[in-house]
Coordinates of C-alpha atoms and ligand atoms in Angstrom, one line a residue:
M1 CA -15.4 100.8 146.9
Q2 CA -13.4 100.6 150.7
F3 CA -14.2 103.3 152.9
I4 CA -11.7 104.1 155.3
S5 CA -11.1 106.4 158.8
T6 CA -11.0 110.2 159.3
R7 CA -8.1 109.2 162.5
G8 CA -6.0 106.6 160.0
G9 CA -5.8 103.7 162.3
A10 CA -9.3 101.9 161.3
Q11 CA -9.6 98.0 158.6
P12 CA -11.2 100.0 155.7
L13 CA -14.9 98.4 155.0
S14 CA -17.5 98.4 152.7
Y15 CA -20.4 100.3 152.5
C16 CA -22.3 97.6 154.0
E17 CA -20.1 96.8 156.1
T18 CA -19.8 100.2 156.9
L19 CA -23.7 101.4 157.2
L20 CA -23.9 98.9 160.8
E21 CA -20.7 100.9 162.7
G22 CA -20.9 103.9 163.9
L23 CA -17.8 105.5 164.7
A24 CA -15.0 103.6 163.2
T25 CA -12.8 101.8 165.6
D26 CA -10.1 104.5 166.5
G27 CA -13.2 107.2 166.9
G28 CA -13.0 108.2 163.5
L29 CA -15.4 108.2 161.4
A30 CA -15.9 106.5 157.5
V31 CA -15.6 108.3 154.2
P32 CA -14.7 107.3 151.1
E33 CA -11.4 106.6 150.6
T34 CA -11.4 107.4 146.8
M35 CA -14.7 110.3 146.3
P36 CA -16.1 108.9 142.6
R37 CA -15.8 111.2 140.1
V38 CA -18.8 112.4 137.6
D39 CA -18.5 113.6 134.2
A40 CA -20.2 116.3 132.6
E41 CA -20.7 113.6 129.7
T42 CA -22.4 111.2 132.3
L43 CA -23.7 114.5 134.3
E44 CA -25.8 115.0 131.0
R45 CA -27.0 111.5 129.8
W46 CA -28.7 111.4 133.9
R47 CA -31.9 114.5 132.9
A48 CA -33.6 111.6 131.8
L49 CA -33.2 109.7 135.2
T50 CA -35.8 109.8 137.5
Y51 CA -35.5 110.6 140.7
P52 CA -35.6 106.5 142.2
Q53 CA -33.4 105.4 139.2
L54 CA -30.8 108.9 139.5
A55 CA -30.4 107.9 143.4
T56 CA -29.7 103.6 142.2
E57 CA -26.7 106.1 139.9
V58 CA -25.3 107.5 142.9
L59 CA -25.9 105.1 145.1
G60 CA -24.8 103.4 142.9
L61 CA -20.6 104.7 142.9
F62 CA -20.7 104.1 146.4
A63 CA -21.8 101.0 147.4
T64 CA -20.5 98.5 145.0
D65 CA -21.3 95.5 147.1
I66 CA -24.7 95.9 146.4
P67 CA -25.9 94.4 142.7
R68 CA -27.6 97.1 140.4
E69 CA -30.8 95.1 140.8
D70 CA -31.0 95.3 144.6
L71 CA -29.6 98.8 144.7
A72 CA -32.7 99.4 142.3
R73 CA -35.7 98.0 144.3
M74 CA -34.6 99.5 148.1
T75 CA -34.5 103.4 146.3
A76 CA -37.9 102.3 143.9
A77 CA -39.2 101.5 147.6
A78 CA -38.0 104.4 149.7
Y79 CA -39.0 107.2 147.6
E80 CA -42.5 105.4 146.3
A81 CA -44.2 107.2 149.7
F82 CA -42.9 111.0 148.7
P83 CA -44.8 112.7 145.3
D84 CA -43.8 111.9 141.5
E85 CA -41.1 114.2 140.8
V86 CA -40.0 112.9 144.6
V87 CA -38.3 116.6 145.4
P88 CA -40.4 119.2 143.1
L89 CA -38.3 122.8 142.8
R90 CA -40.1 126.3 142.6
S91 CA -38.5 130.0 142.2
I92 CA -39.5 132.3 145.0
G93 CA -37.3 135.3 143.4
D94 CA -34.8 137.2 143.7
G95 CA -32.7 134.5 141.5
I96 CA -34.1 131.8 144.7
T97 CA -35.1 128.7 144.2
L98 CA -36.4 126.1 147.2
V99 CA -36.0 123.1 146.1
G100 CA -38.8 120.9 148.5
L101 CA -37.2 117.9 150.7
S102 CA -39.8 117.6 153.0
E103 CA -42.0 115.7 151.2
G104 CA -41.9 112.1 153.3
P105 CA -43.9 110.9 156.0
T106 CA -42.8 112.9 158.4
L107 CA -42.7 116.5 156.5
A108 CA -39.2 117.0 157.3
F109 CA -36.0 116.2 154.6
K110 CA -34.6 113.4 156.9
D111 CA -37.7 111.8 155.7
M112 CA -35.0 111.6 152.2
A113 CA -32.1 109.6 153.8
M114 CA -34.1 107.7 156.3
Q115 CA -36.6 105.6 154.2
F116 CA -33.4 104.6 151.9
L117 CA -31.3 103.9 155.6
G118 CA -34.1 101.6 156.5
Q119 CA -34.1 99.6 153.1
V120 CA -30.6 99.2 153.0
V121 CA -29.5 98.5 156.9
E122 CA -32.7 95.9 156.8
Y123 CA -31.1 94.5 154.3
A124 CA -27.5 94.3 154.9
L125 CA -29.1 92.9 158.1
E126 CA -30.1 89.9 156.1
R127 CA -27.3 89.3 154.4
T128 CA -25.7 88.9 157.9
G129 CA -28.0 86.3 159.3
S130 CA -28.2 89.3 162.5
V131 CA -30.8 91.9 164.1
L132 CA -30.2 95.6 165.3
N133 CA -31.5 97.0 168.3
V134 CA -31.7 100.6 168.0
L135 CA -31.7 102.8 170.5
G136 CA -31.9 106.6 170.2
A137 CA -32.7 109.7 171.7
T138 CA -34.7 112.7 170.6
S139 CA -35.9 116.5 170.8
G140 CA -38.3 115.4 167.8
D141 CA -37.5 115.5 164.7
T142 CA -35.0 112.9 164.5
G143 CA -36.9 109.8 166.3
S144 CA -40.0 110.6 164.3
A145 CA -37.6 109.9 160.6
A146 CA -36.0 107.2 162.2
E147 CA -39.4 105.3 163.9
H148 CA -41.4 106.4 160.2
A149 CA -38.7 104.5 158.2
L150 CA -37.8 101.8 160.5
R151 CA -41.6 101.0 160.9
G152 CA -42.3 97.4 160.5
K153 CA -39.1 96.1 159.2
E154 CA -38.2 92.0 160.7
R155 CA -35.0 92.6 162.2
I156 CA -34.7 96.0 163.6
S157 CA -36.5 96.8 166.1
V158 CA -36.3 100.9 167.3
F159 CA -36.3 102.5 171.5
M160 CA -36.6 105.5 170.9
L161 CA -35.8 107.5 174.2
S162 CA -37.7 111.9 175.2
P163 CA -38.7 114.0 177.2
Q164 CA -41.5 113.7 178.9
G165 CA -43.7 116.7 178.0
R166 CA -41.5 118.4 176.1
M167 CA -42.3 118.0 172.2
S168 CA -44.9 119.9 170.1
A169 CA -48.2 117.8 170.1
F170 CA -47.6 117.8 166.2
Q171 CA -43.9 115.5 167.5
R172 CA -45.5 113.1 169.6
A173 CA -48.5 112.9 167.6
Q174 CA -46.0 112.3 164.7
M175 CA -44.3 109.4 167.3
F176 CA -46.9 108.0 169.6
S177 CA -50.0 107.1 167.3
I178 CA -47.3 104.7 165.5
D179 CA -48.5 101.6 166.2
D180 CA -46.1 98.8 165.0
A181 CA -45.2 96.1 167.4
N182 CA -41.0 96.7 166.5
V183 CA -40.9 101.0 168.1
H184 CA -40.8 101.2 171.5
N185 CA -41.4 105.1 172.8
I186 CA -40.5 105.5 176.1
A187 CA -41.4 109.2 176.6
V188 CA -38.5 109.5 179.9
D189 CA -38.6 112.1 183.1
G190 CA -36.2 114.0 182.6
V191 CA -35.0 117.0 179.7
F192 CA -33.1 116.3 176.5
D193 CA -29.6 116.1 177.6
D194 CA -31.1 113.5 180.5
C195 CA -32.5 111.2 177.3
Q196 CA -29.0 111.6 175.8
N197 CA -27.1 110.2 178.4
L198 CA -29.3 106.8 179.2
V199 CA -27.9 106.8 175.4
K200 CA -24.9 106.5 176.2
E201 CA -24.1 104.9 179.4
L202 CA -26.0 101.6 177.9
A203 CA -24.5 101.9 174.1
G204 CA -21.1 102.2 176.4
D205 CA -21.0 99.1 178.3
L206 CA -19.4 96.6 175.1
A207 CA -21.0 93.8 176.7
F208 CA -24.5 95.0 176.2
K209 CA -24.7 96.7 173.5
R210 CA -23.1 93.2 172.4
A211 CA -25.9 91.2 173.6
Q212 CA -28.9 93.1 173.2
H213 CA -27.7 93.5 169.3
L214 CA -28.3 97.9 170.2
G215 CA -26.9 100.0 166.9
A216 CA -27.8 104.1 166.0
V217 CA -28.9 105.4 163.3
N218 CA -27.8 108.8 163.7
S219 CA -26.2 111.7 161.5
I220 CA -23.1 110.8 161.2
N221 CA -24.7 107.4 159.7
L222 CA -23.3 106.2 156.2
A223 CA -26.4 105.4 154.6
R224 CA -28.0 109.1 155.8
I225 CA -24.7 110.6 153.8
T226 CA -24.9 109.3 150.7
A227 CA -28.6 109.4 150.1
Q228 CA -28.6 112.8 151.3
V229 CA -26.5 113.3 148.0
V230 CA -28.5 112.2 145.4
Y231 CA -30.6 115.4 145.8
Y232 CA -27.8 118.1 145.1
F233 CA -27.6 115.9 142.3
W234 CA -30.8 116.3 141.0
A235 CA -31.6 119.5 142.2
W236 CA -28.9 120.3 140.1
L237 CA -30.1 119.1 136.7
R238 CA -33.9 120.4 137.3
A239 CA -31.8 124.2 138.1
T240 CA -30.0 124.0 134.6
D241 CA -30.8 122.9 131.4
A242 CA -28.2 121.4 128.5
G243 CA -25.8 123.6 127.4
G244 CA -27.8 126.7 130.0
P245 CA -25.7 128.1 133.2
I246 CA -23.8 125.4 134.4
E247 CA -22.9 126.7 137.9
V248 CA -25.3 127.3 141.2
S249 CA -25.0 127.4 144.2
F250 CA -26.5 126.4 147.6
S251 CA -27.9 127.2 150.8
V252 CA -28.1 124.9 153.9
P253 CA -30.5 125.0 157.6
S254 CA -27.0 123.3 159.2
G255 CA -27.2 121.8 162.3
N256 CA -24.2 119.2 162.4
F257 CA -23.0 119.3 159.4
G258 CA -24.9 116.4 157.3
N259 CA -26.8 118.2 155.1
I260 CA -24.4 120.2 154.1
L261 CA -21.3 117.5 153.8
S262 CA -23.4 115.5 150.9
G263 CA -23.1 119.1 149.0
F264 CA -19.3 118.7 149.6
F265 CA -19.5 115.8 148.9
A266 CA -21.6 116.1 145.3
R267 CA -18.4 118.8 144.1
Q268 CA -16.1 116.9 145.1
M269 CA -17.6 114.3 142.9
G270 CA -17.7 116.5 140.1
L271 CA -20.7 118.8 140.1
P272 CA -21.1 122.5 140.0
I273 CA -21.6 123.9 142.7
R274 CA -20.1 127.4 142.8
R275 CA -21.0 128.1 146.7
L276 CA -22.2 126.1 149.4
V277 CA -23.7 128.7 151.8
L278 CA -23.5 127.1 155.3
A279 CA -27.0 128.8 157.4
T280 CA -26.8 129.0 161.7
N281 CA -29.5 129.8 164.2
E282 CA -28.1 132.0 167.0
N283 CA -26.7 128.5 168.0
N284 CA -23.6 129.8 165.4
V285 CA -20.8 127.2 166.2
L286 CA -20.0 126.6 162.2
D287 CA -20.9 130.1 161.2
E288 CA -17.7 131.2 164.4
F289 CA -15.7 128.2 161.9
F290 CA -15.9 129.0 158.9
R291 CA -15.6 133.1 159.6
T292 CA -12.9 132.7 162.3
G293 CA -11.2 128.6 161.6
V294 CA -11.4 128.0 165.0
Y295 CA -14.0 125.4 165.9
R296 CA -15.3 125.7 169.8
P297 CA -18.6 123.5 170.4
R298 CA -20.3 124.7 172.5
S299 CA -22.3 123.2 176.2
A300 CA -25.7 122.5 176.5
A301 CA -25.7 124.8 179.0
E302 CA -24.6 127.5 176.7
T303 CA -27.6 126.3 173.5
H304 CA -29.6 128.4 172.8
A305 CA -33.4 126.5 172.2
T306 CA -34.9 128.8 168.8
S307 CA -37.5 128.8 166.4
S308 CA -35.2 126.7 164.4
P309 CA -35.1 123.9 167.0
S310 CA -33.8 121.1 164.3
M311 CA -30.5 123.6 164.0
D312 CA -29.9 123.8 168.0
I313 CA -26.7 122.1 168.1
S314 CA -23.6 122.6 170.7
K315 CA -21.3 121.2 168.1
A316 CA -20.8 119.7 164.7
S317 CA -21.3 115.5 164.8
N318 CA -20.2 115.7 160.8
L319 CA -18.1 118.6 161.2
E320 CA -14.7 115.9 161.1
R321 CA -14.9 114.9 157.7
F322 CA -14.3 117.8 155.7
I323 CA -12.0 118.9 157.9
F324 CA -10.7 114.9 156.7
E325 CA -10.0 117.0 153.2
L326 CA -9.6 120.3 154.3
L327 CA -5.3 118.6 156.4
G328 CA -5.5 116.4 152.4
R329 CA -7.1 113.1 153.9
D330 CA -3.8 113.0 156.3
G331 CA -5.9 111.2 159.7
E332 CA -2.4 111.7 161.7
R333 CA -3.2 115.7 161.3
V334 CA -7.5 115.1 162.5
A335 CA -6.6 112.8 165.1
A336 CA -4.6 115.7 166.3
A337 CA -6.6 118.4 165.6
W338 CA -9.5 116.4 168.6
H339 CA -6.8 115.5 170.7
E340 CA -6.1 119.3 170.9
L341 CA -9.7 119.6 171.4
D342 CA -10.0 117.1 174.6
A343 CA -7.7 118.6 175.4
Q344 CA -8.3 122.4 175.4
G345 CA -12.8 122.7 174.0
F346 CA -11.0 123.9 170.8
F347 CA -9.0 123.6 167.5
D348 CA -7.4 126.1 165.8
V349 CA -6.8 125.8 161.0
S350 CA -7.3 129.6 161.4
A351 CA -4.0 129.0 158.6
E352 CA -6.2 126.9 156.0
Q353 CA -9.6 129.5 157.0
P354 CA -9.0 131.2 153.3
R355 CA -9.0 128.0 151.5
F356 CA -12.0 127.1 152.7
A357 CA -14.1 129.2 150.1
D358 CA -11.9 129.5 147.8
E359 CA -11.0 126.1 147.4
F360 CA -13.8 124.3 148.7
G361 CA -17.1 126.4 147.8
I362 CA -17.9 127.0 151.7
V363 CA -19.4 130.7 153.3
S364 CA -21.2 130.9 155.9
G365 CA -24.0 133.1 158.3
T366 CA -26.6 133.6 161.2
S367 CA -30.5 134.5 161.6
T368 CA -32.2 135.6 164.5
H369 CA -35.3 135.3 165.3
A370 CA -36.0 138.4 163.8
D371 CA -34.3 137.2 160.5
R372 CA -36.7 134.5 160.3
I373 CA -39.5 136.3 161.2
D374 CA -38.9 138.7 158.7
T375 CA -38.1 136.7 155.8
I376 CA -41.1 134.7 156.4
R377 CA -43.3 137.6 155.9
A378 CA -41.6 139.3 152.8
V379 CA -41.3 135.4 151.4
H380 CA -45.2 135.7 151.4
A381 CA -45.6 138.7 151.1
A382 CA -43.7 138.2 147.3
T383 CA -45.0 135.2 146.1
G384 CA -47.7 134.1 149.0
E385 CA -45.4 130.2 150.2
I386 CA -45.5 129.9 153.5
I387 CA -41.8 128.4 154.0
D388 CA -40.6 127.0 157.8
P389 CA -38.4 128.7 159.5
H390 CA -35.0 126.8 158.9
T391 CA -35.8 127.0 155.8
A392 CA -35.8 131.1 156.5
D393 CA -32.7 130.5 158.2
G394 CA -31.4 129.0 154.2
V395 CA -32.9 132.3 152.6
R396 CA -31.1 135.0 154.7
V397 CA -28.5 134.2 154.7
A398 CA -28.4 133.1 151.4
R399 CA -29.9 136.3 150.0
P400 CA -26.0 138.5 150.5
F401 CA -24.3 135.4 148.4
V402 CA -26.8 136.0 145.3
E403 CA -25.4 135.9 142.4
P404 CA -26.4 137.4 138.7
G405 CA -26.3 133.9 136.5
V406 CA -25.7 131.8 139.3
P407 CA -29.2 129.9 140.6
M408 CA -29.1 130.0 144.1
L409 CA -30.9 126.6 145.8
V410 CA -32.1 126.9 149.5
L411 CA -33.3 123.4 151.0
E412 CA -36.3 123.4 152.4
T413 CA -35.6 121.3 155.6
A414 CA -39.6 121.1 156.5
K415 CA -43.2 122.5 155.8
P416 CA -44.1 124.6 158.0
H417 CA -46.8 122.8 159.3
K418 CA -45.2 121.7 162.2
F419 CA -43.7 124.8 163.8
A420 CA -47.3 126.4 163.7
D421 CA -46.5 128.9 166.7
T422 CA -43.8 130.0 164.2
I423 CA -45.7 130.4 161.8
R424 CA -48.8 132.1 163.3
E425 CA -46.0 134.8 164.4
A426 CA -44.9 136.0 161.1
L427 CA -48.1 135.8 159.7
D428 CA -50.9 135.5 161.8
I429 CA -52.2 132.4 159.8
E430 CA -53.3 129.4 160.8
L431 CA -52.4 125.6 158.8
E432 CA -54.1 123.8 157.4
Y433 CA -54.0 120.8 157.8
A434 CA -54.0 117.5 155.1
P435 CA -56.3 114.7 155.7
E436 CA -53.7 112.5 156.0
V437 CA -51.8 114.6 158.5
R438 CA -54.8 116.0 160.4
A439 CA -55.3 112.0 160.7
M440 CA -52.0 111.1 161.8
L441 CA -53.0 113.7 164.8
D442 CA -56.3 112.2 165.8
A443 CA -54.9 108.9 165.6
P444 CA -54.8 107.2 168.9
Q445 CA -50.9 107.7 171.4
R446 CA -49.0 104.4 172.8
V447 CA -45.9 105.5 174.8
T448 CA -44.2 103.9 177.6
E449 CA -43.2 106.3 180.2
M450 CA -40.4 105.8 182.4
P451 CA -38.2 108.0 185.4
D452 CA -34.5 108.7 184.1
D453 CA -33.0 105.1 185.4
A454 CA -31.0 103.6 183.6
A455 CA -31.9 100.1 185.5
A456 CA -35.0 100.2 184.5
L457 CA -34.4 101.1 180.6
R458 CA -31.5 98.4 180.4
A459 CA -34.6 95.8 181.8
Y460 CA -37.3 97.3 179.4
I461 CA -34.5 96.9 176.4
E462 CA -34.2 93.3 177.3
A463 CA -37.3 92.6 177.9
H464 CA -38.2 93.6 174.5
A465 CA -35.3 93.4 172.3
L466 CA -34.8 91.5 169.1
R467 CA -32.4 88.3 169.3
Ligands
PLP501 C1 -32.1 117.7 161.3 C2 -32.3 119.5 160.1 C3 -31.6 120.1 160.0 C4 -29.7 120.4 160.5 O1 -29.7 119.2 159.4 P1 -27.9 118.6 160.2 O2 -27.6 117.6 158.4 O3 -27.8 118.3 160.6 O4 -27.2 119.7 159.7 C5 -31.8 121.6 159.8 N1 -33.2 122.1 159.6 C6 -34.1 120.8 159.6 C7 -35.7 120.9 159.6 C8 -33.7 119.3 160.1 O5 -34.4 118.5 160.5

């Protein structure tokens, strides 16, 4: 299996080559040259597999340059720290079932992909005899998932910038309690955009980037997208019986279009998915796109800080992979759409809009703070379950799309414990932390404070980067 660029102008690469690349050389994103297909017989055979075994089968369709036994070792290691089932399903009534993706070390779904990414990136670096210094900016969740996945790795170090004093106590503890020498937490005197601009400035200096072996593990990373495909298969296998109702729908709390893109891949691979319901919060640039066919990213100033903060995005970096399929896998048309976007601030594919639902199964909706609070209350009253605000957006937007006989599977993207303030507002409840979470919150913290200054950051990286 080779991977090509959505803009059609880059050399095909293998899975391991693509992992360390980021953007393709023509500015596009890596996609499979042909989407692998899974037939009904294979699906039935997969019912008996454990989660790591299923991951080996699904990822093996993409990572054909990795021997099976190596892949099996990596998937076993990636999901070792999870409960036995890895991804548990639980019904909350009204035809809705939650798919538990937040059982990993940072209590959010990004662990599902990051834990595998940590394994496979180290493996690819070993094969080429190289090292990687990951440079990233975080407002909380991605950074902690990356650090927990990469801590202690020999060929990787992490430089993670965060806005000083602007993360929750929980987020700070999750990152700053890590004491591995290869993890460098840097609190910048500024806001998240300042952190991101510092990353862009250094990563944009190609000589510096090459000399310091800088790279990223952001949401466009192909290992993350492919690792996320696995749980769509897993959830389908658990929610259907052999010979029972075949189609299911998924509802996905969305930001960068990474999670739902993996569901879209699963559907293109032949998994019987009826609807992919895209749920946004008040930052509803994607709901607007799927309703109108006009994609108009917003500025940082137009991006609201909401109570489902991990979905507070202004543009959706993975959308280009959907547009590639929409436009008949024609790289020139994709490149033209992004030129239009750069020139006028939007592109318009409204002529294709009816195909979003009819051909690709994608529908969408927006949830607000009041909706989130209502939904957390309603689910708690009906079932005693406490769901997190992002999952609540997923449940809320899913409801009008529930159809008789079609299980609606809502992806639970975080545990409520990470968002204690919103839970308190909705339910007037203080959440209890598990002992290992309590220990993390009380552990000593380690962080380097730095001014918002690219020269200071350069000097720090030069002094601490792996060579
Ligand atoms: C990252 C994140 C999302 C959004 O996922 P995308 O892949 O960016 O669409 C939703 N919920 C939570 C809790 C997240 O951490």
